[in-house]
Amino acid sequence: MIDCPNGDVRDLLPDYLHDRLESSARMSVEQHLAGCAACREELALLRDLRGTLQRAPRIDVAAVAAAIPAYRPAARKSWASGWRVAAAIAAIAVGGASVALLNRMQNQKQMAQGPVTQPDVTPYVGPTSTPATTPQPMPVQPPTPAVAHANPSVTHSEPTTKAAGAPSGEELAIAGGTIADLSDGELSDLLGDIESLDAVPSTEVESTESLLTGRHRGRHD
Amino acid sequence: MTDVALPTDERTDLDLIARWKAGEQRAATLLVERHAHAVARFAASIGARDDVEEVVQDTFVRAFASIDGFRGDSSLRTWLFTIARRLLLDRRRSARRRGEQVEVRENDAATEYDSLDGVVADETQRRLQAALAKLSPTQREVFVLRVSEGMSYAEIADTVGTTEGAARVHYHNAMRTIKELLDD
């Protein structure tokens, strides 16, 4: 069986067979068929193949139709259930975010309070709070132990710890005086600064330490 | 090329769907009568055997259950073929998990067709069926949709999940294979 070299016409033969061509295309194919034995032969083969393929297995159409239930508008139900699912997901997400936020706030509070109860270490309070929040007259100096000992003023400051929630005497000494030197307004500002520590964006303690290390390194450079 | 027959059919399908949704159960029966045999032929061509009627019934039940998802982008028949095809693929996967051998092998489709249509007396028909049986599953699927159902390559691509170009290549390869087999 020879193939016609006109692939376009051969491509249209199944459409011609099923009468799916518009009139101009159908006329074009018919003109070609009139002069092409190969295409006529292929069309005849397609017709036979269609007859063979359309020998469908017997099915009980009435039984198939009987299995079709009456129409039920599912859209309303699915909308409702969809909104329920969406609401549940939103509630879970909001709840989870709230818990995470609370945990973070608690962590920040602990981080802010921790160094005060352990004044020997002071890894966080000084560098974070002092440079950003100390009133202008106070010199900005990170209260690391090394710096504190290097400062002669430390020698006459009180080495004991203060109550939790208040800056230690050592920190105040580093800042240039003792707590007794502060006016009521300055004391109020300082307490406000301490309170504002909660708003300082911080991540983990490790990153804060690395930040401190970087500051030390920068100062030594 | 434009489709001169299907738009009317599609309008009829959409009209019947609307009537069924309005409560006329007879409209569903008419839709089944219009498409059930074509779905059965297609299911048989892609490997359904003794379960053809079951596949056809499941196809229609699923289609009617999700009729609101039918947007009319394709013809209803194309949509039904797509559902039938997915059903058969699911069945094959399930059967494979159970350890059954259900793959359509290259050379056993003649038996498949015999089982669908009883004894084939005509010699020409037998030779044609033997030639069709030699096609690869994909070639046969595309060829059936093109020759038996008269689908365009775009519709075939939608149904089979391929491109128009690939569908065209499969069709012409199938045609060449059949001619070579018939010439032997």
Tab-separated table of C-alpha atoms in Angstrom:
chain	number	residue	atom	x	y	z
A	1	MET	CA	0.000	0.000	0.000
A	2	ILE	CA	1.557	3.272	-1.174
A	3	ASP	CA	1.467	6.467	0.887
A	4	CYS	CA	0.446	9.655	-0.855
A	5	PRO	CA	3.150	12.319	-0.498
A	6	ASN	CA	0.478	14.909	0.336
A	7	GLY	CA	0.563	14.614	4.123
A	8	ASP	CA	-1.900	17.445	4.648
A	9	VAL	CA	-4.654	15.657	2.809
A	10	ARG	CA	-3.875	12.337	4.481
A	11	ASP	CA	-4.080	14.112	7.810
A	12	LEU	CA	-7.618	15.255	6.976
A	13	LEU	CA	-8.945	11.900	5.833
A	14	PRO	CA	-10.349	10.861	9.248
A	15	ASP	CA	-12.111	14.230	9.481
A	16	TYR	CA	-13.476	13.726	5.964
A	17	LEU	CA	-14.654	10.266	6.992
A	18	HIS	CA	-16.556	11.731	9.943
A	19	ASP	CA	-17.861	14.671	7.927
A	20	ARG	CA	-16.089	17.148	10.163
A	21	LEU	CA	-14.639	19.369	7.462
A	22	GLU	CA	-16.000	22.711	6.448
A	23	SER	CA	-17.193	22.911	2.883
A	24	SER	CA	-14.065	24.430	1.349
A	25	ALA	CA	-11.759	21.877	2.978
A	26	ARG	CA	-14.103	19.051	2.056
A	27	MET	CA	-14.124	20.141	-1.590
A	28	SER	CA	-10.358	20.353	-1.598
A	29	VAL	CA	-10.039	16.827	-0.233
A	30	GLU	CA	-12.578	15.508	-2.724
A	31	GLN	CA	-10.679	17.072	-5.602
A	32	HIS	CA	-7.508	15.442	-4.391
A	33	LEU	CA	-9.230	12.103	-3.936
A	34	ALA	CA	-10.472	12.209	-7.499
A	35	GLY	CA	-6.926	12.097	-8.793
A	36	CYS	CA	-5.123	10.089	-6.071
A	37	ALA	CA	-5.541	6.332	-5.912
A	38	ALA	CA	-3.368	6.036	-2.813
A	39	CYS	CA	-5.607	8.369	-0.820
A	40	ARG	CA	-8.744	6.621	-2.046
A	41	GLU	CA	-7.248	3.359	-0.893
A	42	GLU	CA	-6.334	4.843	2.475
A	43	LEU	CA	-9.823	6.267	2.884
A	44	ALA	CA	-11.315	2.849	2.148
A	45	LEU	CA	-9.024	1.319	4.744
A	46	LEU	CA	-10.052	3.931	7.288
A	47	ARG	CA	-13.697	3.164	6.609
A	48	ASP	CA	-13.088	-0.553	7.208
A	49	LEU	CA	-11.107	0.157	10.344
A	50	ARG	CA	-13.832	2.378	11.688
A	51	GLY	CA	-16.328	-0.439	11.096
A	52	THR	CA	-14.069	-2.828	12.933
A	53	LEU	CA	-13.443	-0.491	15.825
A	54	GLN	CA	-17.086	0.351	16.187
A	55	ARG	CA	-17.944	-3.228	16.928
A	56	ALA	CA	-18.544	-2.257	20.495
A	57	PRO	CA	-18.903	-4.687	23.328
A	58	ARG	CA	-22.496	-5.200	24.229
A	59	ILE	CA	-23.576	-3.228	27.206
A	60	ASP	CA	-26.922	-2.782	28.872
A	61	VAL	CA	-27.519	0.897	28.319
A	62	ALA	CA	-30.754	0.830	30.335
A	63	ALA	CA	-28.875	-0.591	33.327
A	64	VAL	CA	-26.223	2.105	33.033
A	65	ALA	CA	-28.884	4.800	32.838
A	66	ALA	CA	-30.742	3.330	35.814
A	67	ALA	CA	-27.620	3.760	37.941
A	68	ILE	CA	-27.644	7.530	37.455
A	69	PRO	CA	-29.105	9.178	40.553
A	70	ALA	CA	-31.228	12.286	40.478
A	71	TYR	CA	-29.349	15.561	40.370
A	72	ARG	CA	-28.286	16.951	43.707
A	73	PRO	CA	-26.804	20.402	43.687
A	74	ALA	CA	-23.494	19.675	45.293
A	75	ALA	CA	-22.106	23.164	44.935
A	76	ARG	CA	-23.868	24.597	47.997
A	77	LYS	CA	-22.786	21.722	50.183
A	78	SER	CA	-19.222	21.842	48.986
A	79	TRP	CA	-19.095	25.605	49.512
A	80	ALA	CA	-20.255	25.149	53.080
A	81	SER	CA	-17.859	22.367	53.819
A	82	GLY	CA	-15.096	24.267	52.049
A	83	TRP	CA	-15.645	27.283	54.271
A	84	ARG	CA	-15.682	25.074	57.329
A	85	VAL	CA	-12.377	23.559	56.376
A	86	ALA	CA	-10.944	26.999	55.614
A	87	ALA	CA	-12.175	28.349	58.949
A	88	ALA	CA	-10.684	25.409	60.809
A	89	ILE	CA	-7.338	25.873	59.067
A	90	ALA	CA	-7.391	29.589	59.829
A	91	ALA	CA	-8.204	28.943	63.495
A	92	ILE	CA	-5.358	26.460	63.773
A	93	ALA	CA	-2.968	28.853	62.059
A	94	VAL	CA	-3.933	31.790	64.266
A	95	GLY	CA	-3.721	29.632	67.375
A	96	GLY	CA	-0.320	28.324	66.412
A	97	ALA	CA	0.956	31.795	65.643
A	98	SER	CA	-0.320	33.071	68.980
A	99	VAL	CA	1.429	30.317	70.889
A	100	ALA	CA	4.635	30.960	68.964
A	101	LEU	CA	4.367	34.688	69.677
A	102	LEU	CA	3.785	34.104	73.365
A	103	ASN	CA	6.752	31.766	73.538
A	104	ARG	CA	8.906	34.326	71.799
A	105	MET	CA	7.812	37.101	74.125
A	106	GLN	CA	8.541	34.909	77.107
A	107	ASN	CA	11.958	34.092	75.737
A	108	GLN	CA	12.683	37.748	75.213
A	109	LYS	CA	11.650	38.564	78.751
A	110	GLN	CA	13.853	35.800	80.089
A	111	MET	CA	16.726	37.041	78.005
A	112	ALA	CA	16.194	40.555	79.239
A	113	GLN	CA	15.988	39.524	82.865
A	114	GLY	CA	18.627	36.785	82.807
A	115	PRO	CA	21.755	38.909	82.813
A	116	VAL	CA	20.486	40.986	85.712
A	117	THR	CA	20.219	37.938	87.911
A	118	GLN	CA	23.638	36.847	86.733
A	119	PRO	CA	25.595	40.076	86.641
A	120	ASP	CA	28.933	38.394	86.292
A	121	VAL	CA	28.150	37.377	82.745
A	122	THR	CA	26.062	40.256	81.380
A	123	PRO	CA	26.099	38.996	77.810
A	124	TYR	CA	22.971	40.752	76.647
A	125	VAL	CA	21.679	43.681	78.638
A	126	GLY	CA	24.541	46.037	78.230
A	127	PRO	CA	25.268	46.150	74.538
A	128	THR	CA	21.677	45.847	73.492
A	129	SER	CA	20.136	48.309	75.839
A	130	THR	CA	22.758	50.840	76.620
A	131	PRO	CA	23.782	52.115	73.200
A	132	ALA	CA	20.258	52.315	71.905
A	133	THR	CA	18.417	53.667	74.897
A	134	THR	CA	20.777	55.427	77.247
A	135	PRO	CA	20.102	59.131	77.556
A	136	GLN	CA	22.553	61.406	75.836
A	137	PRO	CA	24.709	62.490	78.804
A	138	MET	CA	25.628	58.923	79.631
A	139	PRO	CA	28.703	57.625	77.810
A	140	VAL	CA	28.102	54.547	75.765
A	141	GLN	CA	30.345	51.729	76.843
A	142	PRO	CA	29.637	48.020	76.637
A	143	PRO	CA	29.724	46.665	80.156
A	144	THR	CA	31.714	43.548	79.490
A	145	PRO	CA	33.791	42.371	82.426
A	146	ALA	CA	36.999	43.044	80.600
A	147	VAL	CA	36.036	46.629	79.925
A	148	ALA	CA	34.695	47.056	83.404
A	149	HIS	CA	37.918	45.995	85.016
A	150	ALA	CA	39.890	48.177	82.678
A	151	ASN	CA	37.879	51.157	83.790
A	152	PRO	CA	39.298	52.707	86.939
A	153	SER	CA	35.864	53.711	88.105
A	154	VAL	CA	35.040	50.080	88.690
A	155	THR	CA	37.413	49.949	91.571
A	156	HIS	CA	35.217	52.081	93.718
A	157	SER	CA	31.893	50.695	92.527
A	158	GLU	CA	29.907	48.094	94.418
A	159	PRO	CA	30.681	44.608	93.149
A	160	THR	CA	27.537	43.063	94.576
A	161	THR	CA	24.456	42.289	92.586
A	162	LYS	CA	21.230	44.199	92.717
A	163	ALA	CA	17.727	42.917	92.815
A	164	ALA	CA	16.326	41.383	89.668
A	165	GLY	CA	14.726	43.837	87.303
A	166	ALA	CA	17.093	46.713	88.120
A	167	PRO	CA	20.464	47.512	86.630
A	168	SER	CA	23.408	46.412	88.633
A	169	GLY	CA	25.714	48.852	90.314
A	170	GLU	CA	28.484	47.710	88.037
A	171	GLU	CA	26.480	48.686	84.971
A	172	LEU	CA	25.680	52.063	86.444
A	173	ALA	CA	29.300	52.511	87.336
A	174	ILE	CA	30.218	51.804	83.768
A	175	ALA	CA	27.652	54.294	82.625
A	176	GLY	CA	29.470	56.929	84.576
A	177	GLY	CA	27.917	56.949	88.066
A	178	THR	CA	25.864	55.137	90.635
A	179	ILE	CA	22.160	54.907	90.939
A	180	ALA	CA	22.234	57.567	93.552
A	181	ASP	CA	23.588	59.988	90.957
A	182	LEU	CA	20.512	59.711	88.787
A	183	SER	CA	17.709	62.200	88.972
A	184	ASP	CA	14.120	61.037	89.208
A	185	GLY	CA	13.638	61.730	85.524
A	186	GLU	CA	16.764	59.813	84.514
A	187	LEU	CA	15.792	56.961	86.757
A	188	SER	CA	12.371	56.900	85.159
A	189	ASP	CA	13.937	56.924	81.696
A	190	LEU	CA	16.242	54.091	82.649
A	191	LEU	CA	13.401	51.993	83.974
A	192	GLY	CA	11.517	52.710	80.797
A	193	ASP	CA	14.495	51.597	78.778
A	194	ILE	CA	14.658	48.377	80.709
A	195	GLU	CA	11.000	47.816	80.092
A	196	SER	CA	11.500	48.474	76.420
A	197	LEU	CA	13.896	45.555	76.166
A	198	ASP	CA	10.899	43.386	75.323
A	199	ALA	CA	10.528	45.221	72.048
A	200	VAL	CA	14.083	44.610	70.952
A	201	PRO	CA	14.047	42.125	68.122
A	202	SER	CA	16.291	39.325	69.083
A	203	THR	CA	16.677	35.789	67.954
A	204	GLU	CA	18.498	33.131	69.844
A	205	VAL	CA	21.052	33.666	72.547
A	206	GLU	CA	23.694	32.208	70.287
A	207	SER	CA	23.255	34.894	67.688
A	208	THR	CA	23.370	37.574	70.349
A	209	GLU	CA	26.642	36.176	71.576
A	210	SER	CA	28.042	36.147	68.096
A	211	LEU	CA	26.918	39.733	67.716
A	212	LEU	CA	28.744	40.579	70.907
A	213	THR	CA	31.800	38.773	69.682
A	214	GLY	CA	31.633	40.784	66.511
A	215	ARG	CA	31.453	44.008	68.488
A	216	HIS	CA	34.440	43.006	70.536
A	217	ARG	CA	36.288	42.071	67.439
A	218	GLY	CA	35.382	45.350	65.833
A	219	ARG	CA	36.549	47.307	68.789
A	220	HIS	CA	39.834	45.460	68.958
A	221	ASP	CA	40.439	45.899	65.240
B	1	MET	CA	-10.969	22.594	9.488
B	2	THR	CA	-13.963	23.382	11.588
B	3	ASP	CA	-16.298	21.157	13.400
B	4	VAL	CA	-19.698	21.273	11.720
B	5	ALA	CA	-21.306	18.369	13.562
B	6	LEU	CA	-20.208	18.656	17.166
B	7	PRO	CA	-21.508	22.102	18.056
B	8	THR	CA	-25.041	20.875	17.579
B	9	ASP	CA	-24.253	17.752	19.546
B	10	GLU	CA	-22.648	19.805	22.278
B	11	ARG	CA	-25.640	22.094	22.433
B	12	THR	CA	-27.814	19.019	22.738
B	13	ASP	CA	-25.620	17.647	25.489
B	14	LEU	CA	-25.687	20.902	27.397
B	15	ASP	CA	-29.429	21.119	26.971
B	16	LEU	CA	-29.882	17.579	28.273
B	17	ILE	CA	-27.619	18.303	31.222
B	18	ALA	CA	-29.671	21.359	32.074
B	19	ARG	CA	-32.876	19.354	31.843
B	20	TRP	CA	-31.469	16.642	34.092
B	21	LYS	CA	-30.408	19.245	36.621
B	22	ALA	CA	-33.907	20.639	36.479
B	23	GLY	CA	-35.231	17.271	37.583
B	24	GLU	CA	-35.902	15.473	34.320
B	25	GLN	CA	-34.352	12.047	34.857
B	26	ARG	CA	-35.171	11.045	31.310
B	27	ALA	CA	-32.538	13.496	30.125
B	28	ALA	CA	-29.855	11.442	31.870
B	29	THR	CA	-31.056	8.344	30.074
B	30	LEU	CA	-30.818	10.152	26.749
B	31	LEU	CA	-27.283	11.260	27.527
B	32	VAL	CA	-26.303	7.699	28.383
B	33	GLU	CA	-27.864	6.442	25.167
B	34	ARG	CA	-25.956	9.049	23.159
B	35	HIS	CA	-22.528	8.239	24.574
B	36	ALA	CA	-22.489	4.833	26.274
B	37	HIS	CA	-21.474	2.826	23.224
B	38	ALA	CA	-18.681	5.218	22.362
B	39	VAL	CA	-17.394	5.053	25.927
B	40	ALA	CA	-17.588	1.271	25.774
B	41	ARG	CA	-15.623	1.179	22.508
B	42	PHE	CA	-13.024	3.461	23.919
B	43	ALA	CA	-12.771	1.494	27.169
B	44	ALA	CA	-12.348	-1.718	25.197
B	45	SER	CA	-9.685	-0.154	23.002
B	46	ILE	CA	-7.583	0.808	25.988
B	47	GLY	CA	-7.763	-2.504	27.768
B	48	ALA	CA	-11.130	-3.014	29.438
B	49	ARG	CA	-12.210	-6.618	29.040
B	50	ASP	CA	-15.014	-8.302	30.866
B	51	ASP	CA	-15.564	-5.222	32.963
B	52	VAL	CA	-16.450	-2.891	30.096
B	53	GLU	CA	-20.025	-2.357	31.237
B	54	GLU	CA	-18.864	-1.761	34.780
B	55	VAL	CA	-16.371	0.823	33.571
B	56	VAL	CA	-19.033	2.512	31.469
B	57	GLN	CA	-21.446	2.613	34.378
B	58	ASP	CA	-18.826	3.963	36.775
B	59	THR	CA	-17.876	6.561	34.198
B	60	PHE	CA	-21.408	7.877	33.920
B	61	VAL	CA	-22.068	7.748	37.657
B	62	ARG	CA	-18.926	9.754	38.316
B	63	ALA	CA	-19.619	12.157	35.502
B	64	PHE	CA	-23.141	12.889	36.676
B	65	ALA	CA	-22.008	13.168	40.279
B	66	SER	CA	-19.568	15.894	39.319
B	67	ILE	CA	-21.507	17.419	36.454
B	68	ASP	CA	-21.145	20.873	37.986
B	69	GLY	CA	-17.424	20.533	37.299
B	70	PHE	CA	-18.077	20.135	33.578
B	71	ARG	CA	-17.535	23.601	32.180
B	72	GLY	CA	-18.057	22.742	28.544
B	73	ASP	CA	-14.471	23.542	27.569
B	74	SER	CA	-14.403	20.227	25.761
B	75	SER	CA	-17.226	18.135	24.443
B	76	LEU	CA	-19.101	15.945	26.899
B	77	ARG	CA	-17.847	12.876	25.075
B	78	THR	CA	-14.238	13.936	25.449
B	79	TRP	CA	-14.871	14.544	29.134
B	80	LEU	CA	-16.451	11.090	29.492
B	81	PHE	CA	-13.483	9.487	27.739
B	82	THR	CA	-11.135	11.255	30.108
B	83	ILE	CA	-13.058	9.932	33.116
B	84	ALA	CA	-13.186	6.422	31.655
B	85	ARG	CA	-9.463	6.496	30.994
B	86	ARG	CA	-8.677	7.552	34.563
B	87	LEU	CA	-10.993	4.886	35.920
B	88	LEU	CA	-9.224	2.220	33.933
B	89	LEU	CA	-5.830	3.439	35.032
B	90	ASP	CA	-7.005	3.335	38.659
B	91	ARG	CA	-8.330	-0.158	38.170
B	92	ARG	CA	-5.076	-1.303	36.668
B	93	ARG	CA	-3.129	0.154	39.559
B	94	SER	CA	-5.412	-1.533	42.074
B	95	ALA	CA	-5.180	-4.827	40.258
B	96	ARG	CA	-1.401	-4.507	40.072
B	97	ARG	CA	-1.285	-3.993	43.825
B	98	ARG	CA	-3.287	-7.175	44.208
B	99	GLY	CA	-0.749	-8.932	42.032
B	100	GLU	CA	-2.976	-9.423	39.034
B	101	GLN	CA	-1.582	-9.297	35.508
B	102	VAL	CA	-3.655	-6.684	33.740
B	103	GLU	CA	-1.228	-4.884	31.488
B	104	VAL	CA	-2.376	-4.698	27.907
B	105	ARG	CA	0.344	-6.572	26.155
B	106	GLU	CA	1.316	-5.754	22.639
B	107	ASN	CA	0.154	-9.046	21.194
B	108	ASP	CA	-2.894	-9.980	23.145
B	109	ALA	CA	-5.352	-7.386	21.963
B	110	ALA	CA	-6.722	-9.732	19.318
B	111	THR	CA	-7.984	-11.948	22.111
B	112	GLU	CA	-9.256	-8.836	23.804
B	113	TYR	CA	-11.277	-7.853	20.770
B	114	ASP	CA	-12.502	-11.402	20.309
B	115	SER	CA	-13.789	-11.431	23.833
B	116	LEU	CA	-15.592	-8.167	23.264
B	117	ASP	CA	-17.366	-9.021	20.101
B	118	GLY	CA	-17.686	-12.767	19.972
B	119	VAL	CA	-16.513	-14.792	17.062
B	120	VAL	CA	-15.336	-12.787	14.086
B	121	ALA	CA	-16.264	-14.579	10.924
B	122	ASP	CA	-15.128	-12.132	8.328
B	123	GLU	CA	-11.543	-12.602	7.192
B	124	THR	CA	-11.007	-8.892	6.504
B	125	GLN	CA	-12.274	-8.001	9.923
B	126	ARG	CA	-9.990	-10.583	11.465
B	127	ARG	CA	-6.970	-9.182	9.673
B	128	LEU	CA	-7.819	-5.641	10.646
B	129	GLN	CA	-8.260	-6.645	14.256
B	130	ALA	CA	-4.953	-8.452	14.190
B	131	ALA	CA	-3.277	-5.358	12.787
B	132	LEU	CA	-4.872	-3.134	15.433
B	133	ALA	CA	-3.706	-5.582	18.054
B	134	LYS	CA	-0.120	-5.001	16.978
B	135	LEU	CA	-0.244	-1.331	17.822
B	136	SER	CA	1.252	-0.078	21.016
B	137	PRO	CA	-1.336	0.830	23.680
B	138	THR	CA	-0.786	4.539	23.076
B	139	GLN	CA	-0.952	4.208	19.312
B	140	ARG	CA	-4.142	2.188	19.598
B	141	GLU	CA	-5.687	4.676	21.975
B	142	VAL	CA	-4.958	7.598	19.687
B	143	PHE	CA	-5.930	5.696	16.561
B	144	VAL	CA	-9.292	4.657	18.020
B	145	LEU	CA	-10.111	8.210	19.019
B	146	ARG	CA	-9.119	9.535	15.611
B	147	VAL	CA	-10.653	6.907	13.342
B	148	SER	CA	-13.524	5.504	15.344
B	149	GLU	CA	-14.641	8.628	17.179
B	150	GLY	CA	-13.494	11.225	14.674
B	151	MET	CA	-11.808	13.364	17.299
B	152	SER	CA	-9.467	16.176	16.402
B	153	TYR	CA	-5.877	16.021	17.569
B	154	ALA	CA	-6.643	18.690	20.146
B	155	GLU	CA	-9.445	16.606	21.622
B	156	ILE	CA	-7.263	13.512	21.599
B	157	ALA	CA	-4.515	15.411	23.353
B	158	ASP	CA	-7.009	16.489	26.038
B	159	THR	CA	-8.267	12.973	26.529
B	160	VAL	CA	-4.954	11.163	26.535
B	161	GLY	CA	-2.977	13.870	28.266
B	162	THR	CA	-0.475	14.592	25.527
B	163	THR	CA	0.188	17.237	22.907
B	164	GLU	CA	-1.479	17.661	19.551
B	165	GLY	CA	1.822	17.055	17.820
B	166	ALA	CA	2.439	13.839	19.700
B	167	ALA	CA	-1.098	12.671	18.969
B	168	ARG	CA	-0.557	13.348	15.250
B	169	VAL	CA	2.700	11.376	15.266
B	170	HIS	CA	1.053	8.445	17.065
B	171	TYR	CA	-1.772	8.415	14.543
B	172	HIS	CA	0.491	8.372	11.501
B	173	ASN	CA	2.806	5.780	13.017
B	174	ALA	CA	-0.212	3.605	13.743
B	175	MET	CA	-1.470	4.017	10.190
B	176	ARG	CA	1.910	3.062	8.754
B	177	THR	CA	2.136	0.004	11.016
B	178	ILE	CA	-1.325	-1.177	9.987
B	179	LYS	CA	-0.536	-0.762	6.298
B	180	GLU	CA	2.704	-2.692	6.651
B	181	LEU	CA	0.961	-5.507	8.492
B	182	LEU	CA	-1.795	-5.716	5.923
B	183	ASP	CA	0.770	-5.786	3.093
B	184	ASP	CA	2.575	-8.790	4.556
